[in-house]
mmCIF file of C-alpha atoms in Angstrom:
data_model
loop_
_atom_site.group_PDB
_atom_site.id
_atom_site.type_symbol
_atom_site.label_atom_id
_atom_site.label_comp_id
_atom_site.label_asym_id
_atom_site.label_seq_id
_atom_site.Cartn_x
_atom_site.Cartn_y
_atom_site.Cartn_z
ATOM 1 C CA MET A 1 -51.713 3.427 17.777
ATOM 2 C CA SER A 2 -51.015 -0.048 16.408
ATOM 3 C CA VAL A 3 -48.597 -0.697 19.291
ATOM 4 C CA VAL A 4 -51.220 0.318 21.821
ATOM 5 C CA ASN A 5 -53.840 -1.880 20.195
ATOM 6 C CA ARG A 6 -51.426 -4.796 20.144
ATOM 7 C CA HIS A 7 -50.866 -4.498 23.892
ATOM 8 C CA ARG A 8 -54.615 -4.229 24.511
ATOM 9 C CA ARG A 9 -55.318 -7.542 22.815
ATOM 10 C CA SER A 10 -56.053 -10.501 25.039
ATOM 11 C CA PRO A 11 -53.517 -13.354 25.439
ATOM 12 C CA TRP A 12 -55.795 -15.576 23.374
ATOM 13 C CA GLN A 13 -55.835 -13.072 20.496
ATOM 14 C CA ARG A 14 -52.049 -12.765 20.593
ATOM 15 C CA PHE A 15 -51.760 -16.556 20.606
ATOM 16 C CA VAL A 16 -54.050 -16.891 17.563
ATOM 17 C CA THR A 17 -52.078 -14.210 15.719
ATOM 18 C CA TYR A 18 -48.784 -15.922 16.502
ATOM 19 C CA MET A 19 -50.050 -19.391 15.468
ATOM 20 C CA SER A 20 -51.520 -18.091 12.219
ATOM 21 C CA ALA A 21 -48.086 -16.717 11.320
ATOM 22 C CA HIS A 22 -46.085 -19.815 12.329
ATOM 23 C CA TRP A 23 -48.515 -22.727 11.984
ATOM 24 C CA GLU A 24 -46.309 -24.557 9.452
ATOM 25 C CA LEU A 25 -43.545 -24.983 12.030
ATOM 26 C CA TYR A 26 -45.888 -26.458 14.615
ATOM 27 C CA LEU A 27 -47.062 -29.132 12.188
ATOM 28 C CA PHE A 28 -43.777 -30.883 12.892
ATOM 29 C CA LEU A 29 -44.803 -31.222 16.553
ATOM 30 C CA ILE A 30 -47.924 -33.258 15.787
ATOM 31 C CA PRO A 31 -46.248 -36.714 15.439
ATOM 32 C CA GLY A 32 -44.209 -36.235 18.621
ATOM 33 C CA LEU A 33 -47.192 -34.935 20.578
ATOM 34 C CA ALA A 34 -49.297 -37.858 19.333
ATOM 35 C CA VAL A 35 -46.678 -40.340 20.570
ATOM 36 C CA ILE A 36 -46.479 -38.615 23.961
ATOM 37 C CA LEU A 37 -50.269 -38.564 24.247
ATOM 38 C CA MET A 38 -50.742 -42.227 23.296
ATOM 39 C CA PHE A 39 -47.794 -43.822 25.105
ATOM 40 C CA LYS A 40 -47.079 -41.420 27.992
ATOM 41 C CA LEU A 41 -50.168 -39.470 29.035
ATOM 42 C CA MET A 42 -53.053 -41.848 28.286
ATOM 43 C CA PRO A 43 -51.507 -44.831 30.151
ATOM 44 C CA MET A 44 -51.218 -42.666 33.279
ATOM 45 C CA SER A 45 -54.957 -43.019 33.753
ATOM 46 C CA LYS A 46 -54.352 -46.739 34.426
ATOM 47 C CA ILE A 47 -52.031 -46.109 37.395
ATOM 48 C CA VAL A 48 -55.012 -46.882 39.623
ATOM 49 C CA ILE A 49 -54.379 -50.579 38.841
ATOM 50 C CA ALA A 50 -51.429 -50.399 41.268
ATOM 51 C CA PHE A 51 -53.915 -49.786 44.087
ATOM 52 C CA LYS A 52 -56.332 -52.570 43.111
ATOM 53 C CA LYS A 53 -56.456 -56.339 42.785
ATOM 54 C CA PHE A 54 -57.012 -56.086 39.076
ATOM 55 C CA LYS A 55 -59.132 -58.731 37.398
ATOM 56 C CA PRO A 56 -59.289 -58.384 33.590
ATOM 57 C CA LEU A 57 -62.785 -59.867 33.416
ATOM 58 C CA LYS A 58 -64.101 -57.382 35.970
ATOM 59 C CA GLY A 59 -62.317 -54.369 34.547
ATOM 60 C CA ILE A 60 -60.573 -51.590 36.418
ATOM 61 C CA ALA A 61 -63.670 -49.997 37.918
ATOM 62 C CA LYS A 62 -65.077 -53.215 39.435
ATOM 63 C CA SER A 63 -61.786 -54.695 40.615
ATOM 64 C CA PRO A 64 -61.452 -54.555 44.434
ATOM 65 C CA TYR A 65 -59.439 -51.704 45.935
ATOM 66 C CA VAL A 66 -56.527 -52.926 48.094
ATOM 67 C CA GLY A 67 -54.753 -49.666 48.910
ATOM 68 C CA PHE A 68 -50.989 -50.003 49.334
ATOM 69 C CA ASP A 69 -50.975 -53.813 49.587
ATOM 70 C CA ASN A 70 -49.203 -54.177 46.249
ATOM 71 C CA PHE A 71 -46.470 -51.784 47.366
ATOM 72 C CA LYS A 72 -46.070 -53.681 50.635
ATOM 73 C CA ALA A 73 -45.624 -56.836 48.559
ATOM 74 C CA ILE A 74 -42.841 -55.107 46.590
ATOM 75 C CA PHE A 75 -40.734 -54.368 49.666
ATOM 76 C CA ALA A 76 -41.458 -57.815 51.125
ATOM 77 C CA ASP A 77 -40.315 -59.640 47.969
ATOM 78 C CA PRO A 78 -36.551 -60.435 48.052
ATOM 79 C CA GLU A 79 -36.561 -60.899 44.281
ATOM 80 C CA VAL A 80 -37.542 -57.248 43.818
ATOM 81 C CA TRP A 81 -34.556 -56.077 45.863
ATOM 82 C CA ARG A 82 -32.259 -58.291 43.803
ATOM 83 C CA VAL A 83 -33.684 -56.811 40.610
ATOM 84 C CA ILE A 84 -33.315 -53.245 41.950
ATOM 85 C CA ARG A 85 -29.683 -53.938 42.833
ATOM 86 C CA ASN A 86 -29.025 -55.357 39.358
ATOM 87 C CA THR A 87 -30.708 -52.369 37.727
ATOM 88 C CA LEU A 88 -28.659 -49.811 39.639
ATOM 89 C CA GLU A 89 -25.362 -51.667 39.168
ATOM 90 C CA ILE A 90 -25.830 -52.245 35.443
ATOM 91 C CA ASN A 91 -27.185 -48.797 34.559
ATOM 92 C CA LEU A 92 -24.697 -46.877 36.710
ATOM 93 C CA LEU A 93 -21.845 -48.861 35.137
ATOM 94 C CA GLN A 94 -23.224 -48.122 31.698
ATOM 95 C CA ILE A 95 -23.633 -44.406 32.485
ATOM 96 C CA ALA A 96 -20.086 -44.229 33.873
ATOM 97 C CA VAL A 97 -18.756 -45.550 30.554
ATOM 98 C CA CYS A 98 -21.214 -44.212 27.992
ATOM 99 C CA VAL A 99 -21.485 -40.594 29.205
ATOM 100 C CA PRO A 100 -17.810 -39.448 29.125
ATOM 101 C CA LEU A 101 -16.755 -41.642 26.175
ATOM 102 C CA PRO A 102 -18.659 -39.617 23.507
ATOM 103 C CA MET A 103 -16.999 -36.447 24.797
ATOM 104 C CA LEU A 104 -13.541 -37.964 24.422
ATOM 105 C CA MET A 105 -14.408 -39.250 20.960
ATOM 106 C CA ALA A 106 -15.667 -35.804 19.932
ATOM 107 C CA VAL A 107 -12.407 -34.242 21.147
ATOM 108 C CA MET A 108 -10.370 -36.716 19.107
ATOM 109 C CA MET A 109 -12.526 -36.337 16.007
ATOM 110 C CA ASN A 110 -12.243 -32.560 16.278
ATOM 111 C CA GLU A 111 -8.456 -32.854 15.917
ATOM 112 C CA VAL A 112 -8.685 -34.786 12.645
ATOM 113 C CA ASN A 113 -7.770 -32.379 9.837
ATOM 114 C CA CYS A 114 -8.262 -34.774 6.924
ATOM 115 C CA MET A 115 -11.937 -34.159 6.051
ATOM 116 C CA PRO A 116 -12.505 -37.374 4.020
ATOM 117 C CA LEU A 117 -11.127 -39.438 6.925
ATOM 118 C CA LYS A 118 -13.124 -37.429 9.457
ATOM 119 C CA LYS A 119 -16.399 -37.871 7.571
ATOM 120 C CA SER A 120 -15.738 -41.598 7.076
ATOM 121 C CA VAL A 121 -15.115 -42.109 10.789
ATOM 122 C CA GLN A 122 -18.212 -40.090 11.690
ATOM 123 C CA THR A 123 -20.370 -42.173 9.376
ATOM 124 C CA MET A 124 -19.024 -45.474 10.694
ATOM 125 C CA VAL A 125 -19.618 -44.580 14.343
ATOM 126 C CA TYR A 126 -23.063 -43.052 13.685
ATOM 127 C CA ILE A 127 -24.541 -45.981 11.737
ATOM 128 C CA PRO A 128 -24.983 -48.412 14.702
ATOM 129 C CA HIS A 129 -27.403 -45.961 16.322
ATOM 130 C CA PHE A 130 -29.986 -46.830 13.671
ATOM 131 C CA PHE A 131 -29.757 -50.592 14.295
ATOM 132 C CA THR A 132 -32.388 -52.233 16.485
ATOM 133 C CA TRP A 133 -31.203 -54.152 19.532
ATOM 134 C CA VAL A 134 -32.103 -57.397 17.777
ATOM 135 C CA VAL A 135 -29.642 -56.536 15.010
ATOM 136 C CA VAL A 136 -27.026 -55.497 17.588
ATOM 137 C CA TYR A 137 -27.554 -58.809 19.394
ATOM 138 C CA SER A 138 -27.003 -60.694 16.142
ATOM 139 C CA VAL A 139 -23.737 -58.829 15.553
ATOM 140 C CA PHE A 140 -22.441 -59.530 19.059
ATOM 141 C CA LEU A 141 -23.598 -63.135 18.954
ATOM 142 C CA ASN A 142 -21.508 -63.646 15.839
ATOM 143 C CA LEU A 143 -18.570 -62.012 17.607
ATOM 144 C CA PHE A 144 -18.847 -63.378 21.152
ATOM 145 C CA GLY A 145 -21.036 -66.468 20.784
ATOM 146 C CA THR A 146 -19.732 -69.969 21.491
ATOM 147 C CA SER A 147 -18.701 -70.354 17.851
ATOM 148 C CA GLY A 148 -18.115 -66.631 17.252
ATOM 149 C CA PHE A 149 -14.932 -64.977 16.065
ATOM 150 C CA VAL A 150 -13.669 -63.982 19.534
ATOM 151 C CA ASN A 151 -14.253 -67.450 20.988
ATOM 152 C CA THR A 152 -12.610 -69.043 17.976
ATOM 153 C CA VAL A 153 -9.460 -67.039 18.699
ATOM 154 C CA ILE A 154 -9.642 -67.720 22.458
ATOM 155 C CA LYS A 155 -10.147 -71.433 21.893
ATOM 156 C CA ALA A 156 -7.214 -71.556 19.482
ATOM 157 C CA LEU A 157 -4.977 -69.910 22.102
ATOM 158 C CA THR A 158 -6.221 -71.526 25.325
ATOM 159 C CA GLY A 159 -8.247 -74.563 24.238
ATOM 160 C CA ASN A 160 -11.360 -73.313 26.099
ATOM 161 C CA SER A 161 -14.302 -71.117 25.186
ATOM 162 C CA VAL A 162 -15.688 -68.220 27.237
ATOM 163 C CA LEU A 163 -19.447 -68.239 27.854
ATOM 164 C CA PHE A 164 -20.047 -64.522 27.328
ATOM 165 C CA PHE A 165 -23.855 -64.790 27.126
ATOM 166 C CA THR A 166 -24.486 -67.304 29.912
ATOM 167 C CA ASN A 167 -22.021 -66.023 32.520
ATOM 168 C CA GLY A 168 -23.459 -63.184 34.612
ATOM 169 C CA GLY A 169 -20.221 -61.195 34.900
ATOM 170 C CA TRP A 170 -19.342 -61.437 31.219
ATOM 171 C CA PHE A 171 -22.941 -60.652 30.286
ATOM 172 C CA ARG A 172 -22.635 -57.219 31.910
ATOM 173 C CA VAL A 173 -19.439 -56.587 29.964
ATOM 174 C CA ILE A 174 -21.202 -57.530 26.718
ATOM 175 C CA ARG A 175 -24.095 -55.232 27.587
ATOM 176 C CA VAL A 176 -21.803 -52.244 28.188
ATOM 177 C CA LEU A 177 -19.790 -52.940 25.026
ATOM 178 C CA SER A 178 -22.949 -53.185 22.909
ATOM 179 C CA ALA A 179 -24.292 -49.939 24.411
ATOM 180 C CA VAL A 180 -20.996 -48.205 23.649
ATOM 181 C CA TRP A 181 -20.969 -49.489 20.076
ATOM 182 C CA LYS A 182 -24.585 -48.491 19.437
ATOM 183 C CA GLY A 183 -24.815 -45.136 21.177
ATOM 184 C CA THR A 184 -21.418 -43.492 21.468
ATOM 185 C CA GLY A 185 -21.169 -42.275 17.881
ATOM 186 C CA TRP A 186 -24.586 -40.654 17.959
ATOM 187 C CA SER A 187 -23.944 -38.935 21.285
ATOM 188 C CA THR A 188 -20.808 -37.298 19.883
ATOM 189 C CA ILE A 189 -23.090 -35.061 17.791
ATOM 190 C CA VAL A 190 -23.989 -33.082 20.924
ATOM 191 C CA TYR A 191 -20.350 -32.611 21.890
ATOM 192 C CA MET A 192 -19.261 -31.769 18.339
ATOM 193 C CA SER A 193 -21.915 -29.050 18.325
ATOM 194 C CA ALA A 194 -20.633 -27.741 21.668
ATOM 195 C CA ILE A 195 -17.058 -27.728 20.358
ATOM 196 C CA SER A 196 -18.102 -25.716 17.310
ATOM 197 C CA SER A 197 -19.474 -23.003 19.622
ATOM 198 C CA ILE A 198 -16.121 -22.485 21.390
ATOM 199 C CA ASP A 199 -14.574 -19.147 20.433
ATOM 200 C CA ALA A 200 -11.811 -19.750 17.866
ATOM 201 C CA GLU A 201 -9.841 -16.821 19.260
ATOM 202 C CA ILE A 202 -9.112 -18.857 22.385
ATOM 203 C CA TYR A 203 -7.382 -21.510 20.275
ATOM 204 C CA GLU A 204 -5.505 -18.833 18.317
ATOM 205 C CA ALA A 205 -4.238 -17.278 21.550
ATOM 206 C CA SER A 206 -3.100 -20.685 22.803
ATOM 207 C CA ILE A 207 -1.201 -21.321 19.552
ATOM 208 C CA ILE A 208 0.596 -18.007 19.972
ATOM 209 C CA ASP A 209 1.525 -19.068 23.511
ATOM 210 C CA GLY A 210 2.971 -22.295 22.098
ATOM 211 C CA ALA A 211 0.287 -24.750 23.271
ATOM 212 C CA SER A 212 0.274 -28.169 21.607
ATOM 213 C CA LYS A 213 -2.846 -29.971 20.415
ATOM 214 C CA ILE A 214 -2.952 -32.084 23.566
ATOM 215 C CA GLN A 215 -2.614 -29.008 25.750
ATOM 216 C CA GLN A 216 -5.402 -27.260 23.817
ATOM 217 C CA ALA A 217 -7.650 -30.252 24.362
ATOM 218 C CA ARG A 218 -6.818 -30.441 28.086
ATOM 219 C CA ARG A 219 -6.959 -26.717 28.837
ATOM 220 C CA ILE A 220 -9.615 -25.460 26.444
ATOM 221 C CA THR A 221 -11.804 -28.089 24.765
ATOM 222 C CA ILE A 222 -12.503 -30.453 27.663
ATOM 223 C CA PRO A 223 -13.173 -27.694 30.271
ATOM 224 C CA CYS A 224 -15.588 -26.015 27.843
ATOM 225 C CA LEU A 225 -17.406 -29.346 27.393
ATOM 226 C CA ILE A 226 -17.884 -30.023 31.122
ATOM 227 C CA PRO A 227 -21.282 -28.186 31.306
ATOM 228 C CA THR A 228 -22.517 -30.253 28.349
ATOM 229 C CA LEU A 229 -21.238 -33.406 30.031
ATOM 230 C CA VAL A 230 -23.128 -32.532 33.216
ATOM 231 C CA LEU A 231 -26.338 -31.903 31.281
ATOM 232 C CA MET A 232 -25.977 -35.215 29.439
ATOM 233 C CA LEU A 233 -25.401 -36.957 32.756
ATOM 234 C CA THR A 234 -28.505 -35.315 34.216
ATOM 235 C CA VAL A 235 -30.628 -36.553 31.326
ATOM 236 C CA ARG A 236 -29.200 -40.067 31.591
ATOM 237 C CA MET A 237 -29.864 -40.227 35.335
ATOM 238 C CA GLY A 238 -33.580 -40.400 34.553
ATOM 239 C CA SER A 239 -33.040 -43.846 33.054
ATOM 240 C CA VAL A 240 -30.903 -45.203 35.884
ATOM 241 C CA VAL A 241 -33.817 -47.386 37.036
ATOM 242 C CA SER A 242 -35.896 -47.574 33.859
ATOM 243 C CA GLY A 243 -33.387 -47.773 31.011
ATOM 244 C CA GLY A 244 -32.100 -50.797 29.166
ATOM 245 C CA PHE A 245 -35.271 -52.875 28.913
ATOM 246 C CA ASP A 246 -35.144 -53.457 25.162
ATOM 247 C CA GLN A 247 -31.412 -54.167 25.265
ATOM 248 C CA VAL A 248 -31.597 -56.698 28.101
ATOM 249 C CA LEU A 249 -34.711 -58.338 26.650
ATOM 250 C CA ALA A 250 -32.851 -58.951 23.386
ATOM 251 C CA PHE A 251 -29.644 -60.195 25.040
ATOM 252 C CA TYR A 252 -30.459 -62.076 28.195
ATOM 253 C CA ASN A 253 -31.604 -65.637 28.936
ATOM 254 C CA PRO A 254 -32.719 -67.570 32.060
ATOM 255 C CA SER A 255 -29.140 -68.564 32.917
ATOM 256 C CA VAL A 256 -28.228 -64.930 33.722
ATOM 257 C CA TYR A 257 -31.447 -63.851 35.444
ATOM 258 C CA GLU A 258 -29.613 -63.716 38.782
ATOM 259 C CA THR A 259 -27.275 -60.904 37.683
ATOM 260 C CA ALA A 260 -28.862 -59.513 34.501
ATOM 261 C CA ASP A 261 -32.549 -59.209 35.355
ATOM 262 C CA ILE A 262 -33.591 -55.540 35.711
ATOM 263 C CA LEU A 263 -36.813 -53.826 36.736
ATOM 264 C CA GLY A 264 -38.078 -53.487 33.163
ATOM 265 C CA THR A 265 -37.692 -57.178 32.322
ATOM 266 C CA PHE A 266 -38.979 -58.181 35.753
ATOM 267 C CA ILE A 267 -42.142 -56.123 35.206
ATOM 268 C CA TYR A 268 -42.540 -57.657 31.757
ATOM 269 C CA ARG A 269 -42.227 -61.235 33.019
ATOM 270 C CA ARG A 270 -44.370 -60.640 36.110
ATOM 271 C CA GLY A 271 -47.060 -58.583 34.402
ATOM 272 C CA ILE A 272 -47.318 -60.246 30.979
ATOM 273 C CA GLY A 273 -45.858 -63.679 31.699
ATOM 274 C CA GLN A 274 -47.644 -64.326 34.999
ATOM 275 C CA ALA A 275 -50.596 -61.966 34.440
ATOM 276 C CA ASP A 276 -49.975 -60.247 37.798
ATOM 277 C CA PHE A 277 -50.978 -56.852 36.459
ATOM 278 C CA SER A 278 -51.490 -55.090 39.797
ATOM 279 C CA PHE A 279 -48.076 -56.032 41.182
ATOM 280 C CA ALA A 280 -46.334 -55.179 37.896
ATOM 281 C CA THR A 281 -48.073 -51.783 37.754
ATOM 282 C CA ALA A 282 -47.037 -51.043 41.330
ATOM 283 C CA VAL A 283 -43.402 -51.893 40.503
ATOM 284 C CA GLY A 284 -43.629 -49.723 37.390
ATOM 285 C CA LEU A 285 -44.988 -46.774 39.410
ATOM 286 C CA PHE A 286 -42.236 -47.244 41.983
ATOM 287 C CA GLU A 287 -39.680 -47.267 39.148
ATOM 288 C CA SER A 288 -41.061 -44.012 37.715
ATOM 289 C CA VAL A 289 -41.042 -42.219 41.073
ATOM 290 C CA VAL A 290 -37.445 -43.257 41.783
ATOM 291 C CA GLY A 291 -36.416 -42.161 38.275
ATOM 292 C CA LEU A 292 -38.050 -38.760 38.844
ATOM 293 C CA VAL A 293 -36.161 -38.369 42.127
ATOM 294 C CA PHE A 294 -32.870 -39.162 40.371
ATOM 295 C CA VAL A 295 -33.548 -36.604 37.622
ATOM 296 C CA LEU A 296 -34.557 -33.849 40.048
ATOM 297 C CA SER A 297 -31.580 -34.549 42.304
ATOM 298 C CA SER A 298 -29.049 -34.571 39.462
ATOM 299 C CA ASN A 299 -30.587 -31.422 37.967
ATOM 300 C CA PHE A 300 -30.369 -29.677 41.345
ATOM 301 C CA ALA A 301 -26.725 -30.766 41.715
ATOM 302 C CA SER A 302 -25.980 -29.541 38.194
ATOM 303 C CA ARG A 303 -27.480 -26.139 38.974
ATOM 304 C CA LYS A 304 -25.426 -25.811 42.155
ATOM 305 C CA LEU A 305 -22.126 -27.049 40.695
ATOM 306 C CA THR A 306 -22.132 -25.587 37.189
ATOM 307 C CA GLY A 307 -24.900 -22.991 37.192
ATOM 308 C CA LYS A 308 -26.612 -24.836 34.333
ATOM 309 C CA ASP A 309 -29.575 -27.162 34.372
ATOM 310 C CA VAL A 310 -31.961 -28.929 32.025
ATOM 311 C CA TRP A 311 -34.981 -26.779 32.920
#
């Protein structure tokens, strides 16, 4: 009878019963949901600014409606196309380096049998993740600045210094290196977890067949990590046009605007610096739509190629 009554209850009654039994767990969701509400959902109501000639003194409601004029201005502005090209080049280069590197590091760390050494290495590569980009910039400035350690060595050997932070090509190298240093160690956690789920009997069978450690990594570990790699790539593709704002803002300067300026910093300078809120909002909306297309496309490709997807 109790089973019958349970099935006769409405969805709302079942939901209340479930929440009353597990409400402590859902308390942990409140901070994350609050952040999403305040910084993701509430600002979406202001997207209408992209379709208006926004005047702060008039407010959003009384500002004149201009339709798609702001979007026409985007595609007519050569600076926007330069910024889009920079964004794609920089972020795709960073993804190409930063996505597979954690997997390779996880494979190498998995082969370390000395636990004290393994834990020490894990700690050292994880710590940079908790540094802000301002701190990371300070570290790299002391290493690659005009009077930094690297330039001191280069100048002693060649007599000349390398302008890592004011040369556009070297700036991109510094950006990728700093992203690798800050994020690679933390990303290995995902791959280490995936490695721990691989059936140990597969490794035991390979040992019986005489496989070496390198052969086990090539034939077992790395192939088993490919689905995880594809999922990580799919997630990162969402930031191919929107990622890197805080990093570039901390690192760049006017001398490298030509090759280092990305959509995020361009929106910041155009919207906040020049108070062109309508144009900046239109560029931001365009950035979000393109990012969504990249995520959906990469997720579709992942589903077709590996049978796994993010959602």
